[in-house]
Coordinates of C-alpha atoms in Angstrom, one line a residue:
M186 CA 10.5 -4.3 -23.8
P187 CA 9.6 -0.6 -23.1
E188 CA 8.5 0.4 -19.7
A189 CA 4.8 1.0 -19.2
V190 CA 3.4 4.4 -18.8
V191 CA 1.8 4.9 -15.3
N192 CA -1.8 5.7 -15.8
K193 CA -3.2 8.8 -14.1
F194 CA -6.4 10.7 -13.9
I195 CA -5.5 13.4 -16.4
N196 CA -6.8 14.8 -19.7
H197 CA -3.6 15.3 -21.6
P198 CA 0.0 15.2 -20.2
E199 CA 0.9 18.7 -21.6
E200 CA -2.2 20.2 -19.9
T201 CA -1.8 18.7 -16.5
V202 CA -0.4 21.8 -14.7
I203 CA -3.0 24.3 -16.0
D204 CA -5.9 21.8 -15.5
G205 CA -4.7 21.3 -11.9
L206 CA -4.5 25.0 -11.2
K207 CA -8.0 25.6 -12.7
G208 CA -9.4 22.9 -10.4
L209 CA -7.7 24.5 -7.4
V210 CA -9.2 27.9 -8.2
L211 CA -12.6 26.7 -9.1
G212 CA -12.8 25.0 -5.7
N213 CA -11.7 27.9 -3.7
E214 CA -13.3 31.3 -4.0
E215 CA -10.4 32.9 -2.1
L216 CA -8.1 32.2 -5.0
K217 CA -7.8 33.5 -8.6
L218 CA -5.6 33.0 -11.6
H219 CA -3.5 35.8 -12.9
P220 CA -5.6 37.3 -15.8
H221 CA -2.7 37.1 -18.3
N222 CA -0.7 34.2 -16.9
W223 CA -2.5 31.1 -15.6
R224 CA 0.7 29.7 -14.2
V225 CA 0.3 32.3 -11.4
V226 CA -2.2 31.7 -8.5
L227 CA -3.2 34.7 -6.4
R228 CA -5.3 35.5 -3.4
A229 CA -8.6 37.0 -4.6
K230 CA -8.2 39.7 -1.9
Q231 CA -4.8 40.6 -0.7
P232 CA -4.3 41.2 3.1
E233 CA -3.9 44.8 4.1
N234 CA -0.6 46.2 5.4
A235 CA 1.2 42.9 5.2
V236 CA 4.4 41.9 3.4
A237 CA 3.5 39.8 0.3
L238 CA 4.9 36.3 0.2
I239 CA 5.5 34.5 -3.1
A240 CA 6.8 31.0 -3.7
G241 CA 7.0 28.5 -6.6
G242 CA 8.9 26.2 -8.7
G243 CA 8.2 23.2 -10.9
S244 CA 4.9 21.5 -10.6
G245 CA 4.6 17.9 -9.3
H246 CA 5.1 18.8 -5.6
E247 CA 1.5 19.7 -4.9
P248 CA 0.1 21.1 -2.7
Y249 CA 3.4 23.1 -2.8
A250 CA 3.2 25.9 -3.8
A251 CA -0.2 26.9 -5.2
G252 CA -2.0 25.0 -2.5
F253 CA -0.4 27.3 0.1
V254 CA -1.9 30.5 -1.3
G255 CA -4.5 31.8 1.1
T256 CA -5.2 32.9 4.7
N257 CA -2.1 33.3 6.8
G258 CA -0.1 31.7 4.0
L259 CA 1.3 32.8 0.6
T260 CA 0.0 35.8 -1.3
G261 CA 0.9 34.2 -4.7
A262 CA 2.5 31.1 -6.2
V263 CA 4.1 30.4 -9.6
S264 CA 4.0 27.0 -11.2
G265 CA 6.3 25.7 -13.9
D266 CA 5.8 22.5 -15.9
V267 CA 6.2 19.3 -14.0
F268 CA 9.7 19.3 -12.4
A269 CA 10.7 22.4 -14.4
S270 CA 11.2 25.9 -13.2
P271 CA 8.6 28.5 -14.2
S272 CA 9.7 31.2 -16.5
S273 CA 11.1 34.5 -15.1
E274 CA 8.2 36.2 -16.9
A275 CA 5.7 34.3 -14.8
V276 CA 7.5 35.2 -11.6
F277 CA 7.6 38.8 -12.8
N278 CA 3.9 38.8 -13.4
A279 CA 3.4 37.5 -9.8
L280 CA 5.6 40.3 -8.4
Q281 CA 3.7 42.9 -10.3
A282 CA 0.4 41.6 -9.0
V283 CA 1.2 41.4 -5.3
T284 CA 3.9 43.9 -4.5
K285 CA 2.9 47.0 -2.5
K286 CA 4.8 49.4 -0.3
E287 CA 5.2 46.7 2.4
G288 CA 7.4 44.7 0.1
T289 CA 7.6 41.1 -1.1
I290 CA 9.7 38.2 -0.1
V291 CA 10.1 35.5 -2.7
Y292 CA 10.8 31.9 -1.5
V293 CA 12.7 29.6 -3.8
I294 CA 13.4 25.9 -3.2
N295 CA 17.1 25.5 -3.9
Y296 CA 17.4 24.2 -7.4
T297 CA 19.5 25.9 -10.2
G298 CA 16.7 26.6 -12.6
D299 CA 14.5 28.1 -9.9
R300 CA 17.4 30.3 -8.5
L301 CA 18.1 31.6 -12.0
N302 CA 14.5 32.3 -13.1
F303 CA 13.3 33.7 -9.8
G304 CA 16.5 35.8 -9.4
M305 CA 16.1 37.2 -12.9
A306 CA 12.5 38.2 -12.2
V307 CA 13.4 39.9 -8.9
E308 CA 16.2 41.9 -10.5
R309 CA 14.0 42.9 -13.4
F310 CA 11.2 44.0 -11.1
K311 CA 13.4 46.0 -8.8
A312 CA 15.0 47.7 -11.8
I313 CA 11.7 48.7 -13.2
S314 CA 9.7 49.4 -10.1
K315 CA 12.4 51.0 -8.0
Q316 CA 10.9 49.0 -5.1
Q317 CA 13.8 47.9 -2.9
N318 CA 11.8 45.9 -0.4
V319 CA 11.9 42.8 -2.6
D320 CA 14.3 39.9 -1.9
L321 CA 14.8 36.2 -2.2
V322 CA 15.0 33.5 0.4
Y323 CA 16.5 30.1 -0.6
I324 CA 15.1 27.0 1.0
D325 CA 17.8 24.4 1.3
D326 CA 16.7 22.1 4.2
D327 CA 17.9 18.8 2.8
V328 CA 20.6 17.2 5.1
S329 CA 21.0 14.0 3.2
L330 CA 23.9 15.2 1.1
E331 CA 25.8 17.2 3.7
A332 CA 28.8 15.0 3.3
K333 CA 29.1 16.0 -0.4
T334 CA 31.3 19.0 -1.2
N335 CA 29.6 21.4 -3.5
T336 CA 28.7 25.1 -3.8
V337 CA 25.1 24.6 -4.5
G338 CA 23.9 23.8 -1.0
G339 CA 21.1 21.5 0.2
R340 CA 18.0 20.9 -1.9
G341 CA 14.7 22.5 -0.9
L342 CA 12.3 20.0 0.6
A343 CA 9.3 19.9 3.0
G344 CA 10.9 22.5 5.2
A345 CA 9.2 25.0 2.9
A346 CA 5.8 24.1 4.5
T347 CA 6.9 24.7 8.1
L348 CA 8.6 27.9 7.0
F349 CA 5.4 29.2 5.3
Q350 CA 3.2 28.2 8.3
I351 CA 5.4 30.5 10.4
V352 CA 6.1 33.4 8.1
G353 CA 2.5 33.5 7.0
Y354 CA 1.4 33.9 10.6
L355 CA 4.1 36.6 11.3
A356 CA 3.2 38.6 8.2
E357 CA -0.6 38.5 8.5
V358 CA -1.3 38.0 12.2
K359 CA 1.7 39.7 13.8
N360 CA 2.2 42.2 11.0
V361 CA 6.0 41.8 11.1
K362 CA 7.7 44.2 8.7
F363 CA 9.9 43.4 5.7
D364 CA 13.4 43.5 7.1
E365 CA 12.6 41.6 10.3
L366 CA 10.5 39.0 8.3
L367 CA 13.3 38.5 5.8
E368 CA 15.9 37.9 8.6
T369 CA 13.5 35.6 10.4
S370 CA 12.8 33.6 7.2
R371 CA 16.5 32.9 6.8
K372 CA 16.8 32.1 10.4
I373 CA 14.0 29.5 10.2
V374 CA 15.6 27.9 7.1
A375 CA 19.0 27.7 8.8
N376 CA 17.3 25.9 11.7
S377 CA 15.4 23.5 9.5
G378 CA 16.5 20.1 8.3
T379 CA 14.8 17.4 6.2
F380 CA 15.6 13.8 5.4
G381 CA 13.6 11.7 3.0
V382 CA 13.2 7.9 2.3
S383 CA 11.6 6.4 -0.7
L384 CA 10.4 2.9 -1.6
K385 CA 9.3 3.7 -5.2
P386 CA 10.0 6.7 -7.5
C387 CA 7.4 8.8 -9.2
A388 CA 6.1 8.8 -12.7
I389 CA 5.7 12.1 -14.6
P390 CA 2.3 12.3 -16.4
G391 CA 2.5 10.4 -19.6
K392 CA 5.7 8.6 -18.7
P393 CA 6.8 5.4 -16.9
R394 CA 8.4 5.6 -13.5
M395 CA 11.6 7.6 -13.5
F396 CA 13.7 4.5 -12.6
E397 CA 13.1 1.2 -10.9
L398 CA 14.1 0.3 -7.3
D399 CA 14.5 -3.4 -6.6
A400 CA 11.6 -4.7 -4.5
D401 CA 13.9 -5.3 -1.5
K402 CA 15.6 -1.8 -1.7
M403 CA 14.9 1.7 -0.5
E404 CA 16.6 5.0 -1.3
L405 CA 17.8 7.3 1.5
G406 CA 17.7 11.0 0.6
L407 CA 16.0 10.6 -2.8
G408 CA 15.3 14.0 -4.2
I409 CA 11.8 15.2 -5.0
H410 CA 12.6 15.2 -8.7
G411 CA 13.9 11.7 -8.6
E412 CA 17.5 12.8 -8.1
P413 CA 19.8 10.2 -6.5
G414 CA 19.9 10.1 -2.7
C415 CA 22.8 9.4 -0.4
E416 CA 22.4 5.7 -0.2
R417 CA 20.5 2.8 -1.6
T418 CA 20.0 0.1 1.0
K419 CA 17.9 -3.0 1.9
I420 CA 14.3 -2.2 2.8
A421 CA 13.8 -2.1 6.6
E422 CA 11.0 -2.0 9.2
A423 CA 9.3 1.3 9.8
K424 CA 11.1 1.7 13.2
S425 CA 14.5 1.3 11.5
V426 CA 13.6 3.8 8.7
V427 CA 12.6 6.3 11.3
A428 CA 15.7 5.7 13.4
T429 CA 17.9 6.3 10.4
A430 CA 16.2 9.5 9.4
L431 CA 16.1 10.9 12.9
E432 CA 19.7 10.0 13.7
R433 CA 20.8 11.8 10.5
L434 CA 18.7 14.8 11.3
T435 CA 19.5 15.3 14.9
K436 CA 23.3 14.9 14.2
S437 CA 23.3 17.0 11.1
K438 CA 25.6 20.0 10.8
R439 CA 22.8 22.4 10.4
L440 CA 20.7 21.2 13.3
Q441 CA 23.0 19.5 15.9
L442 CA 19.9 19.1 18.0
T443 CA 20.5 18.7 21.7
K444 CA 18.1 17.2 24.3
D445 CA 17.5 20.7 25.7
D446 CA 16.3 22.2 22.4
D447 CA 12.7 23.0 21.6
Y448 CA 11.7 21.7 18.2
I449 CA 8.9 21.1 15.7
V450 CA 8.5 17.9 13.6
L451 CA 6.8 17.5 10.2
L452 CA 6.1 14.0 8.8
N453 CA 5.5 14.5 5.1
N454 CA 3.9 12.1 2.5
L455 CA 5.8 12.2 -0.8
G456 CA 2.6 11.3 -2.6
A457 CA 1.6 7.6 -2.4
T458 CA 2.2 6.6 1.2
S459 CA -1.0 5.3 2.8
Q460 CA -2.6 6.8 5.9
I461 CA -2.0 3.6 7.9
E462 CA 1.7 3.8 7.0
L463 CA 1.8 7.4 8.1
G464 CA 0.2 6.4 11.4
I465 CA 2.8 3.8 12.0
L466 CA 5.6 6.2 11.1
E467 CA 4.2 8.9 13.4
G468 CA 4.1 6.4 16.3
E469 CA 7.7 5.3 15.6
T470 CA 8.9 8.9 15.3
L471 CA 7.4 9.9 18.6
K472 CA 8.7 6.7 20.3
W473 CA 12.2 7.3 19.0
L474 CA 12.3 10.9 20.2
A475 CA 11.0 9.9 23.7
E476 CA 13.4 6.9 24.0
N477 CA 16.4 9.1 23.0
G478 CA 15.6 11.9 25.4
F479 CA 14.4 14.6 23.0
K480 CA 11.5 15.6 25.2
N481 CA 10.9 19.2 24.2
I482 CA 8.8 18.6 21.1
K483 CA 6.4 21.6 20.8
K484 CA 4.4 20.6 17.7
F485 CA 4.0 17.5 15.5
A486 CA 2.5 17.9 12.1
V487 CA 1.7 15.1 9.6
G488 CA 0.3 15.4 6.1
T489 CA 0.9 15.8 2.4
V490 CA 2.7 19.1 1.7
M491 CA 5.7 18.5 -0.5
T492 CA 5.2 15.6 -2.9
S493 CA 7.1 14.0 -5.7
I494 CA 3.9 13.3 -7.7
D495 CA 3.2 9.7 -6.7
A496 CA 6.4 8.6 -5.1
H497 CA 6.0 6.0 -2.3
G498 CA 8.0 7.7 0.4
I499 CA 8.2 10.1 3.2
S500 CA 10.3 12.9 4.6
L501 CA 10.9 14.0 8.2
T502 CA 11.6 17.7 8.9
I503 CA 12.8 19.1 12.2
V504 CA 12.7 22.8 13.0
K505 CA 14.9 23.8 15.9
V506 CA 12.8 26.5 17.6
Q507 CA 14.5 29.9 18.2
D508 CA 11.5 32.0 19.1
K509 CA 8.2 31.1 20.8
A510 CA 6.3 32.8 17.9
W511 CA 7.4 29.9 15.7
V512 CA 5.4 27.5 17.8
D513 CA 2.5 29.9 18.2
A514 CA 2.1 30.0 14.4
F515 CA 1.0 26.3 14.5
D516 CA -2.0 27.2 16.6
H517 CA -3.4 29.4 13.8
H518 CA -5.3 28.1 10.8
S519 CA -3.7 28.8 7.5
S520 CA -3.7 27.6 3.9
V521 CA -0.7 25.5 4.9
S522 CA -2.1 24.0 8.1
S523 CA -5.2 23.0 6.2
H524 CA -3.1 20.2 4.7
L525 CA -1.8 19.0 8.1
Q526 CA -2.9 17.3 11.3
I527 CA -1.1 19.3 14.0
S528 CA -0.8 18.2 17.6
T529 CA 1.1 19.1 20.8
P530 CA 2.3 15.6 21.8
V531 CA 3.2 14.5 25.3
L532 CA 6.1 12.0 25.0
N533 CA 4.8 9.7 27.7
L534 CA 5.3 6.1 26.5
D535 CA 3.4 4.8 29.6
R536 CA 0.2 5.7 27.6
L537 CA 1.0 2.7 25.5
N538 CA 1.1 0.2 28.3
F539 CA -1.1 -2.7 27.4
Q540 CA -3.5 -3.9 30.1
K541 CA -4.3 -7.6 29.7
E542 CA -8.0 -8.3 29.0
A543 CA -9.9 -11.1 30.5
D544 CA -9.4 -14.2 28.3
E545 CA -11.3 -17.5 27.8
S546 CA -10.0 -18.9 31.1
D547 CA -12.0 -16.2 32.9
V548 CA -15.3 -17.5 31.6
Q549 CA -17.4 -18.8 34.5
T550 CA -18.4 -22.5 34.5
L551 CA -21.7 -22.8 32.6
G552 CA -24.2 -25.6 31.9
K553 CA -24.3 -29.4 32.5
S554 CA -21.1 -31.5 32.6
I555 CA -20.2 -34.5 30.6
P556 CA -18.1 -37.6 31.6
K557 CA -14.3 -37.1 31.6
E558 CA -13.7 -39.7 28.8
T559 CA -16.3 -37.9 26.6
A560 CA -14.6 -34.6 27.5
K561 CA -11.2 -36.0 26.3
S562 CA -12.8 -37.1 23.0
F563 CA -14.3 -33.6 22.7
E564 CA -10.9 -32.0 23.2
A565 CA -9.3 -34.4 20.8
A566 CA -11.9 -33.5 18.2
I567 CA -11.3 -29.7 18.5
K568 CA -7.5 -30.1 18.4
A569 CA -7.8 -32.4 15.3
A570 CA -10.0 -29.8 13.6
A571 CA -7.5 -27.1 14.3
D572 CA -4.6 -29.2 13.0
A573 CA -6.5 -30.0 9.8
I574 CA -7.3 -26.4 9.1
E575 CA -3.7 -25.3 9.5
K576 CA -2.7 -27.8 6.8
K577 CA -5.3 -26.5 4.4
E578 CA -4.1 -22.8 4.6
D579 CA -2.8 -22.6 1.1
L580 CA -5.7 -24.4 -0.5
L581 CA -8.3 -22.2 1.3
N582 CA -6.4 -19.1 0.3
K583 CA -6.4 -20.3 -3.3
L584 CA -10.1 -21.0 -3.2
D585 CA -10.6 -17.5 -1.8
G586 CA -9.5 -15.9 -5.0
C587 CA -13.0 -14.6 -5.5
G588 CA -12.9 -13.0 -2.0
D589 CA -9.8 -11.3 -0.5
G590 CA -7.5 -14.3 -0.7
D591 CA -6.9 -14.8 3.0
C592 CA -9.5 -17.3 4.2
G593 CA -6.8 -20.0 5.0
T594 CA -4.5 -17.5 6.7
T595 CA -7.3 -16.2 8.9
L596 CA -8.5 -19.6 9.9
K597 CA -4.9 -20.7 10.6
T598 CA -4.7 -17.8 13.0
A599 CA -7.8 -19.0 14.7
A600 CA -6.5 -22.6 14.8
K601 CA -3.2 -21.6 16.3
A602 CA -5.0 -19.6 19.0
V603 CA -7.4 -22.5 19.8
K604 CA -4.4 -24.9 20.1
Q605 CA -2.5 -22.5 22.3
S606 CA -5.5 -22.2 24.6
L607 CA -5.8 -26.0 24.7
S608 CA -2.1 -26.4 25.5
D609 CA -2.5 -23.9 28.3
G610 CA -5.4 -25.8 29.7
K611 CA -7.8 -22.9 29.5
V612 CA -10.8 -24.7 27.9
D613 CA -13.2 -26.5 30.2
F614 CA -14.3 -29.5 28.0
E615 CA -16.2 -31.2 30.8
H616 CA -18.8 -28.4 30.5
P617 CA -19.7 -28.0 26.8
Q618 CA -21.5 -24.7 27.3
T619 CA -18.4 -23.3 28.9
A620 CA -16.1 -24.8 26.3
L621 CA -18.1 -23.4 23.3
T622 CA -18.3 -20.0 25.0
Q623 CA -14.5 -20.0 25.5
I624 CA -13.9 -21.0 21.9
A625 CA -16.2 -18.2 20.8
R626 CA -14.1 -15.8 22.9
I627 CA -10.9 -17.1 21.2
F628 CA -12.4 -16.2 17.8
E629 CA -13.5 -12.8 19.0
K630 CA -10.1 -12.0 20.5
S631 CA -7.8 -13.6 17.9
V632 CA -9.6 -13.4 14.6
G633 CA -10.8 -10.1 13.0
G634 CA -13.1 -9.5 10.1
T635 CA -16.1 -11.5 9.0
T636 CA -14.6 -14.9 9.9
G637 CA -14.1 -14.0 13.6
A638 CA -17.6 -12.7 13.9
I639 CA -19.3 -15.7 12.2
Y640 CA -17.6 -18.4 14.2
A641 CA -17.9 -16.5 17.5
M642 CA -21.6 -16.0 16.8
F643 CA -22.1 -19.7 15.8
F644 CA -20.4 -21.0 19.0
T645 CA -22.0 -18.4 21.3
A646 CA -25.6 -19.0 20.0
G647 CA -25.2 -22.8 20.0
S648 CA -23.6 -22.9 23.5
V649 CA -26.8 -21.8 25.2
L650 CA -28.5 -25.1 24.5
Y651 CA -26.1 -27.0 26.7
E652 CA -27.3 -25.2 29.8
Q653 CA -29.7 -27.9 30.8
S654 CA -28.7 -30.9 28.6
T655 CA -25.8 -32.5 26.8
D656 CA -27.4 -35.3 24.8
A657 CA -27.3 -35.8 21.0
A658 CA -30.6 -34.0 20.5
T659 CA -29.0 -31.0 22.3
F660 CA -26.1 -31.0 19.8
H661 CA -28.5 -31.1 16.9
E662 CA -30.5 -28.1 18.3
A663 CA -27.3 -26.2 19.1
L664 CA -26.1 -26.7 15.5
K665 CA -29.4 -25.3 14.2
R666 CA -29.3 -22.4 16.8
G667 CA -25.8 -21.4 15.7
L668 CA -26.8 -21.7 12.0
D669 CA -29.9 -19.5 12.6
A670 CA -27.7 -16.8 14.2
I671 CA -25.4 -16.8 11.2
M672 CA -28.3 -16.5 8.7
K673 CA -30.0 -13.8 10.8
Y674 CA -27.0 -11.5 11.1
G675 CA -25.0 -12.5 8.0
H676 CA -28.0 -12.5 5.6
A677 CA -26.7 -15.7 4.1
K678 CA -29.1 -18.5 3.2
P679 CA -28.8 -22.1 1.9
G680 CA -27.8 -21.9 -1.8
H681 CA -25.9 -18.6 -1.4
R682 CA -22.5 -20.4 -1.8
T683 CA -21.2 -19.9 1.8
L684 CA -20.4 -21.9 4.9
V685 CA -24.2 -21.9 5.6
D686 CA -24.6 -24.6 2.9
P687 CA -22.7 -27.4 4.7
L688 CA -24.0 -26.3 8.1
H689 CA -27.6 -26.5 6.8
A690 CA -26.8 -29.9 5.2
A691 CA -25.6 -31.1 8.6
A692 CA -28.8 -29.9 10.3
E693 CA -31.0 -31.6 7.8
A694 CA -29.0 -34.9 7.3
V695 CA -30.2 -36.8 10.4
N696 CA -32.6 -35.7 13.1
S697 CA -30.8 -36.0 16.4
P698 CA -27.8 -38.2 15.4
K699 CA -26.9 -40.7 18.1
G700 CA -24.1 -43.0 17.0
E701 CA -21.1 -43.2 14.8
S702 CA -23.0 -44.2 11.7
D703 CA -25.4 -41.3 12.1
W704 CA -22.5 -38.9 12.5
K705 CA -20.8 -40.4 9.5
T706 CA -23.9 -39.6 7.5
V707 CA -23.8 -36.0 8.8
V708 CA -20.1 -35.6 7.8
E709 CA -20.7 -37.0 4.4
A710 CA -23.6 -34.5 3.9
I711 CA -21.4 -31.7 5.0
E712 CA -18.6 -32.7 2.5
K713 CA -21.1 -33.1 -0.4
A714 CA -22.7 -29.7 0.3
A715 CA -19.3 -28.0 0.5
E716 CA -18.2 -29.5 -2.9
D717 CA -21.6 -28.5 -4.4
T718 CA -20.9 -24.9 -3.7
A719 CA -18.7 -25.0 -6.9
K720 CA -22.0 -25.2 -8.9
M721 CA -23.6 -22.2 -7.2
E722 CA -23.5 -18.4 -7.8
A723 CA -22.3 -16.5 -4.8
K724 CA -25.1 -14.3 -3.3
S725 CA -23.5 -13.5 0.1
G726 CA -20.0 -12.5 1.2
R727 CA -17.3 -10.7 -0.8
A728 CA -17.4 -13.4 -3.5
S729 CA -20.9 -12.1 -4.4
Y730 CA -19.3 -8.9 -5.8
T731 CA -17.4 -10.9 -8.4
N732 CA -18.5 -12.2 -11.8
A733 CA -20.3 -15.6 -11.8
E734 CA -17.8 -17.1 -14.2
E735 CA -15.0 -16.6 -11.6
Q736 CA -16.9 -18.7 -9.1
H737 CA -16.1 -22.2 -10.5
R738 CA -14.4 -23.6 -7.4
P739 CA -16.0 -24.6 -4.0
D740 CA -16.5 -21.9 -1.5
P741 CA -13.5 -21.8 0.9
G742 CA -15.7 -21.2 4.0
A743 CA -17.7 -24.3 3.1
I744 CA -14.6 -26.4 2.5
A745 CA -13.3 -25.2 5.9
V746 CA -16.4 -26.4 7.6
A747 CA -16.1 -29.8 5.9
T748 CA -12.4 -29.9 7.0
F749 CA -13.4 -29.2 10.6
A750 CA -16.2 -31.8 10.5
K751 CA -14.2 -34.7 9.0
A752 CA -11.2 -34.1 11.3
A753 CA -13.3 -33.8 14.4
F754 CA -15.4 -36.9 13.6
D755 CA -12.3 -39.0 13.0
A756 CA -10.6 -37.9 16.2
F757 CA -13.7 -38.3 18.3
Y758 CA -14.2 -41.9 17.2
G759 CA -10.5 -42.7 17.2
H760 CA -10.1 -43.0 13.5
K761 CA -6.5 -42.6 12.1

């Protein structure tokens, strides 16, 4: 069976590059397309008296390189087809458009096609123009294949972005001249190293993914064109991934970073890594550096600067600082830094020390007390309810298919937290107001999202009724008070196919239930109302956003209430 094409927001695969460049220019009045070659993006107004900076290569690595054209960044960029070098003619057009007496430096990520086409264009331009202040800088920051013997050198990766941030500043702000800027550029590259890790390869527009990685595998050192890396290994936690990358980087031949060295770090998204993953990886990176004694971090940058279309992966770049100006560059806005979040971190892990908050045991004693035997039955009922809900995890998750599929898991988290608190003796069952307030705090603390808020609100609102009384009428009023709070803030009403339906049935079943038979009637009403939600159309909660035909099973929240009620009733009255 042929592999499926990965869908993308494009018009036609063969027009992807030009369409993308048109969009970039239309959205930024500081940019323009070359009038005769739309593969070339230029600054609408060139900076005065500054060395021109050109870069480029195959498309698919955006924002590299066209996205870096602009203030304190590149003067021009040349884009080939996806993962294919631009023609030497396009590079020549760019050189003609930007080169002045100050000269031009052309930056090439180190791939054979790019070296040939950019080199050809430079030689042709120099021969025709007689301009000698034009030269190439090869970016070869990949350290993953250092052990392989070849004459090609490392591949060009995200180190291009840190390089451009620095040289753009030096050219435009500090007005550094051609020869010095050329030497500095090569020095920056020589002191830059990058190591990448990928969980899923990319897909070229109109094509399936370039290859498949097993679900339990990751590739170390995968190239930005899908080239093989240095090792395919079992997937690991973020902290292990970061440790592997940083160990390879700091010990690499080109960096050999010592604990006395000043350095800059870039965490780059290869295309499809989520922001929450990047946050985790940033934290693990800074923790590893602190724990391993690399205290002299001067800047930390995180963002999407050198991609492999939609690859799910990241790369880490370290620049070993040789000049204070390299660090100063990261304090100046540029067309490169606009894609980055840049900080000056202080590697003080004490900032992460967790201070224990007050928990349910710190709730002051509230309300009237009940007899010890009744309190024991109350505790048994709560524990039984928690046990029952744990056993229903899978069923509740299955019923939650119209929502987000985690109702059972969320309530299991709550049940375990309640049972732990009971085991620790933190809940005061002799004072119902206190106990209900404490249970509400457990939900607030341990359960996030809508579920935590609903149950915390229910128990908090209902608990107030036990301040002056603990009789059956009080329980009935507490139930109604809790229900009213849920309806007020959750906007759910009876008939909306939510947990409100069984709670409302309980409130209406018997007025002030007094004995076991009355409570049995209440529980039966709850169970019937929960099952009847299968016949309703959801009008509240996430299920309300789904089609009515998908809502053919009982609401999981309602079934959870019925589960609680039946288990608590049986335990309170000693039923097996």
